[in-house]
Amino acid sequence: MIEARAVPIPSDSVLAPLYVGADLLDAFAIHLPAGASDDPEVLARVAFERQAAWIRALTWVRDTVMAMVGVKSSREIGAAAASRGLGAHGRARRAGASRGDGGALP
């Protein structure tokens, strides 16, 4: 298992000036395995794209309970966003958009 260690907030952080005097920011670092991507978007997708089983279970409970009072399920909310042209992360999809490395955005 990869272990994270606390590190100082980077000096070039755009968030640090917003929270001067507040203890709201944390920074952590890990050593990536040899051959792993260092692209933040790729790492975020790997970490967050597939929900853990316990999160899926709690989402199912939420959807089941809230359906009793007429609240849309997570799937219905996602489908509505997709029908408005929004991706899974709430971003509008643009034709021909790219990541900057020649690859197309999903």
CSV table of C-alpha atoms in Angstrom, one decimal:
chain,number,residue,atom,x,y,z
A,1,MET,CA,0.0,0.0,0.0
A,2,ILE,CA,1.2,3.5,-0.9
A,3,GLU,CA,1.6,5.7,2.2
A,4,ALA,CA,1.0,9.4,2.2
A,5,ARG,CA,3.1,11.8,4.2
A,6,ALA,CA,2.2,15.3,5.3
A,7,VAL,CA,4.2,18.1,3.5
A,8,PRO,CA,4.3,21.9,3.8
A,9,ILE,CA,1.8,23.8,1.6
A,10,PRO,CA,3.6,24.5,-1.7
A,11,SER,CA,4.8,28.1,-1.7
A,12,ASP,CA,3.2,28.7,-5.2
A,13,SER,CA,-0.2,27.4,-4.0
A,14,VAL,CA,-3.0,29.6,-5.3
A,15,LEU,CA,-5.1,28.6,-2.3
A,16,ALA,CA,-2.7,29.5,0.5
A,17,PRO,CA,-3.3,33.3,0.2
A,18,LEU,CA,-7.0,32.8,0.4
A,19,TYR,CA,-6.8,31.2,3.8
A,20,VAL,CA,-4.1,33.3,5.6
A,21,GLY,CA,-4.5,32.8,9.3
A,22,ALA,CA,-6.8,29.9,8.9
A,23,ASP,CA,-5.8,26.3,9.4
A,24,LEU,CA,-7.9,24.9,6.5
A,25,LEU,CA,-5.2,23.6,4.1
A,26,ASP,CA,-3.4,20.3,4.2
A,27,ALA,CA,-0.9,18.9,1.8
A,28,PHE,CA,0.2,15.3,1.4
A,29,ALA,CA,2.7,13.6,-0.9
A,30,ILE,CA,3.3,10.0,-2.1
A,31,HIS,CA,6.1,8.3,-4.0
A,32,LEU,CA,4.6,7.0,-7.2
A,33,PRO,CA,5.6,3.5,-8.3
A,34,ALA,CA,8.0,3.2,-11.2
A,35,GLY,CA,6.1,3.7,-14.5
A,36,ALA,CA,3.1,5.4,-13.0
A,37,SER,CA,1.7,8.5,-14.6
A,38,ASP,CA,2.4,11.8,-12.9
A,39,ASP,CA,-0.5,13.6,-14.7
A,40,PRO,CA,-2.9,14.9,-12.0
A,41,GLU,CA,-6.0,14.3,-14.1
A,42,VAL,CA,-4.9,10.6,-14.7
A,43,LEU,CA,-4.2,10.1,-11.0
A,44,ALA,CA,-7.5,11.7,-10.0
A,45,ARG,CA,-9.4,9.4,-12.5
A,46,VAL,CA,-7.6,6.3,-11.1
A,47,ALA,CA,-8.5,7.4,-7.5
A,48,PHE,CA,-12.1,8.5,-8.0
A,49,GLU,CA,-13.5,6.9,-11.1
A,50,ARG,CA,-14.5,3.6,-9.5
A,51,GLN,CA,-16.4,4.0,-6.2
A,52,ALA,CA,-15.5,1.8,-3.3
A,53,ALA,CA,-18.1,-0.9,-2.6
A,54,TRP,CA,-19.1,0.8,0.7
A,55,ILE,CA,-19.8,4.1,-1.2
A,56,ARG,CA,-21.9,2.2,-3.8
A,57,ALA,CA,-23.8,0.6,-0.9
A,58,LEU,CA,-24.5,3.9,0.8
A,59,THR,CA,-25.5,5.5,-2.5
A,60,TRP,CA,-28.0,2.6,-3.0
A,61,VAL,CA,-29.4,3.2,0.5
A,62,ARG,CA,-29.7,6.9,-0.2
A,63,ASP,CA,-31.4,6.3,-3.6
A,64,THR,CA,-33.8,3.8,-2.1
A,65,VAL,CA,-34.8,5.9,0.9
A,66,MET,CA,-35.1,9.2,-1.1
A,67,ALA,CA,-37.1,7.5,-3.8
A,68,MET,CA,-39.9,7.1,-1.2
A,69,VAL,CA,-40.2,10.8,-1.0
A,70,GLY,CA,-39.8,11.5,-4.7
A,71,VAL,CA,-36.2,12.6,-4.9
A,72,LYS,CA,-34.3,11.6,-8.0
A,73,SER,CA,-31.8,8.8,-7.8
A,74,SER,CA,-28.1,9.3,-8.5
A,75,ARG,CA,-28.5,7.7,-11.9
A,76,GLU,CA,-31.4,10.0,-12.8
A,77,ILE,CA,-29.3,13.0,-11.8
A,78,GLY,CA,-26.4,11.8,-13.9
A,79,ALA,CA,-28.7,11.1,-16.9
A,80,ALA,CA,-30.2,14.5,-16.7
A,81,ALA,CA,-26.8,16.1,-16.6
A,82,ALA,CA,-25.7,14.0,-19.6
A,83,SER,CA,-28.8,15.1,-21.5
A,84,ARG,CA,-27.8,18.7,-20.9
A,85,GLY,CA,-24.4,18.0,-22.4
A,86,LEU,CA,-22.6,17.9,-19.1
A,87,GLY,CA,-20.0,15.2,-18.5
A,88,ALA,CA,-19.7,13.1,-15.4
A,89,HIS,CA,-17.8,15.9,-13.6
A,90,GLY,CA,-20.3,18.7,-14.5
A,91,ARG,CA,-18.2,20.1,-17.3
A,92,ALA,CA,-19.7,21.0,-20.6
A,93,ARG,CA,-18.4,18.8,-23.4
A,94,ARG,CA,-16.9,20.7,-26.3
A,95,ALA,CA,-16.2,19.3,-29.7
A,96,GLY,CA,-12.5,19.1,-30.4
A,97,ALA,CA,-11.4,19.8,-26.8
A,98,SER,CA,-8.2,18.2,-25.8
A,99,ARG,CA,-6.1,17.7,-22.7
A,100,GLY,CA,-3.2,19.6,-24.0
A,101,ASP,CA,-1.1,16.5,-24.7
A,102,GLY,CA,-2.9,15.7,-28.0
A,103,GLY,CA,-5.4,13.4,-26.4
A,104,ALA,CA,-9.1,14.2,-26.6
A,105,LEU,CA,-11.1,14.9,-23.5
A,106,PRO,CA,-13.6,12.1,-22.6
